[in-house]
PDB file of C-alpha atoms in Angstrom:
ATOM      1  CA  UNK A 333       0.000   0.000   0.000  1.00 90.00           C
ATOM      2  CA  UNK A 334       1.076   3.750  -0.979  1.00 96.00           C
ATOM      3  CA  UNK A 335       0.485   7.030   0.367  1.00 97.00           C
ATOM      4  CA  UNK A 336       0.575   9.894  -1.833  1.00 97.00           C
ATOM      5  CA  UNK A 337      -0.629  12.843  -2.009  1.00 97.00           C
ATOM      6  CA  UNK A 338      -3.664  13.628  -4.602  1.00 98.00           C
ATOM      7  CA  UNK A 339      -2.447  14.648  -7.859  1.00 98.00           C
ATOM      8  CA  UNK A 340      -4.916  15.605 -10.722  1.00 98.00           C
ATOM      9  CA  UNK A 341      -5.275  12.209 -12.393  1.00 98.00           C
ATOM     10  CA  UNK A 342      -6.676  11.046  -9.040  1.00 98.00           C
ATOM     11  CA  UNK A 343      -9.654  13.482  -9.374  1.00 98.00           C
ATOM     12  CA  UNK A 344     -12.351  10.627 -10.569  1.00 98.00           C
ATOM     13  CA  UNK A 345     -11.348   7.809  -8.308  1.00 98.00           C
ATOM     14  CA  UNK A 346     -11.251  10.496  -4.950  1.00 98.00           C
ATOM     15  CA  UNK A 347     -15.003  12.009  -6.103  1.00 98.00           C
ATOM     16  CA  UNK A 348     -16.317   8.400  -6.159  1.00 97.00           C
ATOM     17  CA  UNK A 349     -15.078   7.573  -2.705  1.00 97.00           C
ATOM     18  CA  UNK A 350     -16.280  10.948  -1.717  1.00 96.00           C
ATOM     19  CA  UNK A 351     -19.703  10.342  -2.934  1.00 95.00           C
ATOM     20  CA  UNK A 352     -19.428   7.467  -1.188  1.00 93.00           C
ATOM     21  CA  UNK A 353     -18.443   8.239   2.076  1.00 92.00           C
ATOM     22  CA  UNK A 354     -21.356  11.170   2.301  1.00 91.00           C
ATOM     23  CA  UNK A 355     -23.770   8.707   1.045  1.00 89.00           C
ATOM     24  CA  UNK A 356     -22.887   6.650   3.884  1.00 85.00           C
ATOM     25  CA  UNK A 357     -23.284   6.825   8.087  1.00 81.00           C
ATOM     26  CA  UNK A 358     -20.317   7.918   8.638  1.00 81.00           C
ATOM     27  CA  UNK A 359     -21.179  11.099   8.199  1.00 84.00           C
ATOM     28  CA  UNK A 360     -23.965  13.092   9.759  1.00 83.00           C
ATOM     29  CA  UNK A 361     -25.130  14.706   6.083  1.00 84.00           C
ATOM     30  CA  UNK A 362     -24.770  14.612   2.811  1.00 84.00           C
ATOM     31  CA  UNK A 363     -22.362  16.747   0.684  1.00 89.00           C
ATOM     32  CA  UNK A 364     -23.242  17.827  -2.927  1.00 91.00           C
ATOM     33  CA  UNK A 365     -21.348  17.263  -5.700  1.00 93.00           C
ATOM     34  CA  UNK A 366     -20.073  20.657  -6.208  1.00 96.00           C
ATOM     35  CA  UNK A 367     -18.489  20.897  -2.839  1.00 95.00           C
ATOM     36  CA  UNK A 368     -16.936  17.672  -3.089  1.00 97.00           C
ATOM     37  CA  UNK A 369     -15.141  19.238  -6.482  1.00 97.00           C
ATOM     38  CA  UNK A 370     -14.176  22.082  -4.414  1.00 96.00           C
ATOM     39  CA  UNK A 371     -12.444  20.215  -1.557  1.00 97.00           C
ATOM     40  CA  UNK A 372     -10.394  17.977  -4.029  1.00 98.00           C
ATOM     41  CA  UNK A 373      -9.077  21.368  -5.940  1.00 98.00           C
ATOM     42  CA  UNK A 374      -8.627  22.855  -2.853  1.00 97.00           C
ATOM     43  CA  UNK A 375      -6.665  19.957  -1.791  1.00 97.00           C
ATOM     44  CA  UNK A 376      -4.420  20.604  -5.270  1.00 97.00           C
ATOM     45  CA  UNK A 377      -3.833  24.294  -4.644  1.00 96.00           C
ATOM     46  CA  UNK A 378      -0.840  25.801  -3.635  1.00 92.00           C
ATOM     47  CA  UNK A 379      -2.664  26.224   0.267  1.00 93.00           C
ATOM     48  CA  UNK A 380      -0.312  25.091   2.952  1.00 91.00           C
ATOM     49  CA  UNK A 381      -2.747  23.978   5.406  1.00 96.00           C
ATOM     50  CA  UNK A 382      -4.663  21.564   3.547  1.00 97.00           C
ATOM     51  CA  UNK A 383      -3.413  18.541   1.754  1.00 97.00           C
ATOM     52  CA  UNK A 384      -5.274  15.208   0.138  1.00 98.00           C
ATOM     53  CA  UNK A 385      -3.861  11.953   0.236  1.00 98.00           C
ATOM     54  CA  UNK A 386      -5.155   8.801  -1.778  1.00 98.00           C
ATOM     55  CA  UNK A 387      -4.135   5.309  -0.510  1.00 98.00           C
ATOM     56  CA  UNK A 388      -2.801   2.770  -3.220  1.00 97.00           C
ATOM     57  CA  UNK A 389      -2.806  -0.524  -3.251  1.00 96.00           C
ATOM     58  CA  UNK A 390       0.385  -2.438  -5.016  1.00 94.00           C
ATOM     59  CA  UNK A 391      -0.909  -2.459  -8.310  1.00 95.00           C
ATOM     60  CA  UNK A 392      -2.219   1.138  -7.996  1.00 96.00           C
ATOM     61  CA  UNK A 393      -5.824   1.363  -7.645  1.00 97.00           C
ATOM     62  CA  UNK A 394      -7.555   3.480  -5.470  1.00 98.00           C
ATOM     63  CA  UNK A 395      -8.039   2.027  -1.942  1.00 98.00           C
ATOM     64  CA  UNK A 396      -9.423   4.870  -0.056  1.00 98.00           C
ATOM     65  CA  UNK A 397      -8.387   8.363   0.780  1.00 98.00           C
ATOM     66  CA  UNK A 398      -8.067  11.829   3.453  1.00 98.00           C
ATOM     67  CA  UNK A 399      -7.695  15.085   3.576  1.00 98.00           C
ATOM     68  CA  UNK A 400      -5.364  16.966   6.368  1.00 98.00           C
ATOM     69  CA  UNK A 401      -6.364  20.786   7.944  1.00 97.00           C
ATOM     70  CA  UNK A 402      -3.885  22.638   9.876  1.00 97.00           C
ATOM     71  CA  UNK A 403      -4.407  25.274  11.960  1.00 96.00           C
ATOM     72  CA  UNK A 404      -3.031  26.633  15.571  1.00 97.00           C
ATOM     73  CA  UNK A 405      -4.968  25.977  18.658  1.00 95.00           C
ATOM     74  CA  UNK A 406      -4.555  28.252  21.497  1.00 96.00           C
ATOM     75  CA  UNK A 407      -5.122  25.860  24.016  1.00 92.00           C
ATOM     76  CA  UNK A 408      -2.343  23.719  23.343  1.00 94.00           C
ATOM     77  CA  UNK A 409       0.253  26.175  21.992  1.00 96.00           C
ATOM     78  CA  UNK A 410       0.933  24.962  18.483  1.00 97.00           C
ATOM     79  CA  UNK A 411      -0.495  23.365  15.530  1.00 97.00           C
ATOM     80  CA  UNK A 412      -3.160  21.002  15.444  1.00 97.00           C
ATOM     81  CA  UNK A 413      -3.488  18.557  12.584  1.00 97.00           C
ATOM     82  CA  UNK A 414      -7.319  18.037  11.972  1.00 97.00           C
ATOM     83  CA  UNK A 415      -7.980  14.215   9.642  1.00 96.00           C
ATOM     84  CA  UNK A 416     -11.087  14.881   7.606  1.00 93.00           C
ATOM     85  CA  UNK A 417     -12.794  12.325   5.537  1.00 93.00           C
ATOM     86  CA  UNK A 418     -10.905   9.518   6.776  1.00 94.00           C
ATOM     87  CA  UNK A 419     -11.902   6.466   4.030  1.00 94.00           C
ATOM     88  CA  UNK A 420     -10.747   3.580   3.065  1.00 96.00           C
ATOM     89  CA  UNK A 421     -13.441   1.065   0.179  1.00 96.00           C
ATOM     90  CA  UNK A 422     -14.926  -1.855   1.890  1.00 94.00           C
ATOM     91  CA  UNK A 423     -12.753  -3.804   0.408  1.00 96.00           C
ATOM     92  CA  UNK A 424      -9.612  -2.657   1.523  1.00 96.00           C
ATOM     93  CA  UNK A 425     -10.352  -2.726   5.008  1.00 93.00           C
ATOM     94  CA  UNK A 426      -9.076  -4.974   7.872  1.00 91.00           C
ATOM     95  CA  UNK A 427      -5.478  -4.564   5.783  1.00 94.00           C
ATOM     96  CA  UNK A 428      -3.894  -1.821   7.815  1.00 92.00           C
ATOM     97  CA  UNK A 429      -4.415   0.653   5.678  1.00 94.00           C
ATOM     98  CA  UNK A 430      -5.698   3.118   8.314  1.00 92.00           C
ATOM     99  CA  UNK A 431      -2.831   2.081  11.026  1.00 93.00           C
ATOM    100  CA  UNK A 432      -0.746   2.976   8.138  1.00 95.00           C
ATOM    101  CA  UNK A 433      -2.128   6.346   7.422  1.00 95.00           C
ATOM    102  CA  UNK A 434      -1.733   7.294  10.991  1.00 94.00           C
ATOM    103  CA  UNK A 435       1.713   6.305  11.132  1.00 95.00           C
ATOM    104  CA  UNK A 436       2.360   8.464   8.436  1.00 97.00           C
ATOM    105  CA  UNK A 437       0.675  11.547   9.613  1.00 96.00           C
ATOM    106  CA  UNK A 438       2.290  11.295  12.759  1.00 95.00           C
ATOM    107  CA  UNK A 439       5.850  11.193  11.018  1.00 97.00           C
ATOM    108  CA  UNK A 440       4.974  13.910   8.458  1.00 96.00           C
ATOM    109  CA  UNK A 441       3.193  16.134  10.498  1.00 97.00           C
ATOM    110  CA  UNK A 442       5.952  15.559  13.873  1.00 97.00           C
ATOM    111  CA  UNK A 443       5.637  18.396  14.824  1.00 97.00           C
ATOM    112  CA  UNK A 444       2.012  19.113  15.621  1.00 97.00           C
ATOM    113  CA  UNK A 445       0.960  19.189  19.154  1.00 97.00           C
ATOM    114  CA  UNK A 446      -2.382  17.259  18.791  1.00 96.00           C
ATOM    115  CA  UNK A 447      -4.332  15.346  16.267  1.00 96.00           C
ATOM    116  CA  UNK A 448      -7.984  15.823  16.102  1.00 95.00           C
ATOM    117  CA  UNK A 449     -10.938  14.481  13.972  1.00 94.00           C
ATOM    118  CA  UNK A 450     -14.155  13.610  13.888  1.00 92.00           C
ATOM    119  CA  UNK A 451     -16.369  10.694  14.420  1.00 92.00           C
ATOM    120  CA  UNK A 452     -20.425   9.615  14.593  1.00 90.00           C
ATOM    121  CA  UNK A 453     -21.238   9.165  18.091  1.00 90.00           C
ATOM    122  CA  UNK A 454     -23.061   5.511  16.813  1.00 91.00           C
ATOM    123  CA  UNK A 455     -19.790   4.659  14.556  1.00 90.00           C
ATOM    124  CA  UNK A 456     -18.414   2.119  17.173  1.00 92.00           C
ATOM    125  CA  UNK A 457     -16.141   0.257  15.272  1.00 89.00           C
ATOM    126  CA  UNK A 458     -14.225   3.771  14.030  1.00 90.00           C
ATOM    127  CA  UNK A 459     -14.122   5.073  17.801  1.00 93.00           C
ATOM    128  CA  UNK A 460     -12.450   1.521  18.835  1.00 93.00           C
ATOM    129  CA  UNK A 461      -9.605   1.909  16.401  1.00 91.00           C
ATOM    130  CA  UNK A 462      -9.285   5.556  17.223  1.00 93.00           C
ATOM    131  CA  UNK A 463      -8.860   4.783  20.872  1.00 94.00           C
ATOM    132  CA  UNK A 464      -6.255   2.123  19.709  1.00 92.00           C
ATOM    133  CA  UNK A 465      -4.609   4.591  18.057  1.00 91.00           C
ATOM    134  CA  UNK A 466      -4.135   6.895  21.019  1.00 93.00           C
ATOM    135  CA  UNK A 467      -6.952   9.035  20.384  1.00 94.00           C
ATOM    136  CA  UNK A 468      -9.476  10.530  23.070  1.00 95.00           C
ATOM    137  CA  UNK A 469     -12.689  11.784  23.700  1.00 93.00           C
ATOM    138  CA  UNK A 470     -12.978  15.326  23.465  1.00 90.00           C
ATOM    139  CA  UNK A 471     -15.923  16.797  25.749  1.00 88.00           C
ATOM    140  CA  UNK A 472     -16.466  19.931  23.545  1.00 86.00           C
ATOM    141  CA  UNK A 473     -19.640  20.296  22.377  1.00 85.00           C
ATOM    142  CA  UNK A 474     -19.236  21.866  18.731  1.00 84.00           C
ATOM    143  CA  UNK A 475     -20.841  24.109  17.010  1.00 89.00           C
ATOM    144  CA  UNK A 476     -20.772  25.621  13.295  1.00 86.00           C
ATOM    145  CA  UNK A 477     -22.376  28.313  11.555  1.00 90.00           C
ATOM    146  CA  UNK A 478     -22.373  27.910   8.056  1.00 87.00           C
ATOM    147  CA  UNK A 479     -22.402  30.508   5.277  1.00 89.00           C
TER     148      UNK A 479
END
């Protein structure tokens, strides 16, 4: 399995897991097409703080994909790496491919001061391999106002 980061000839395979993944309930609501396009360009451009990776398997195909937000958090003095759309096909789970992807953020982004992300309260099976992982419950409550 690769890690790489999303180049351009990626674009179909990443907007089919995307659909995907916001079609499914790991998410709490659906994203449109449009804004899926805009998070995968956004993901291309030249800004610093957010990145896409696609996972690979051996022969190449698309095995599943995320996208990395940086940002500094007060709190802990320093940069927080947020994962966002953690996915990896049906498939291609059970493999690693996750563990993988964690190991890799944590090398590549060494010098944050916390990981974050974000999980379904009901998605039990995600919250047991983030708690493997090292990851813990957060009691903010969060809130969002979108425009």
């Amino acid at each position: 399995m690769r890690i790489e980061k999303m180049t351009e000839a990626d674009r179909a395979d990443v907007l089919a897991m995307s659909r995907e993944f916001y079609s499914s309930d790991a998410v709490s609501h659906p994203a449109d097409n449009a804004k899926l396009v805009n998070v995968f360009e956004t993901a291309l451009s030249s800004l610093p703080s957010f990145n896409g990776y696609i996972f690979k398997d051996d022969g190449g195909k698309a095995a599943g994909y995320a996208y990395i937000s940086e940002y500094y958090e007060s709190e802990i003095g320093g940069m927080c790496v947020m994962l966002i759309d953690l996915f990896v096909k049906s498939e291609y789970r059970g493999r690693g491919i996750a563990t993988s992807f964690f190991k890799f953020v944590k090398r590549e982004y060494s010098y944050a001061k916390r990981f974050r992300l974000e999980v379904m309260p009901d998605n039990e099976n995600a919250i047991a391999a983030y708690r493997r992982w090292g990851f813990a419950d957060l009691p903010y409550k969060q809130m969002i106002m979108d425009m």
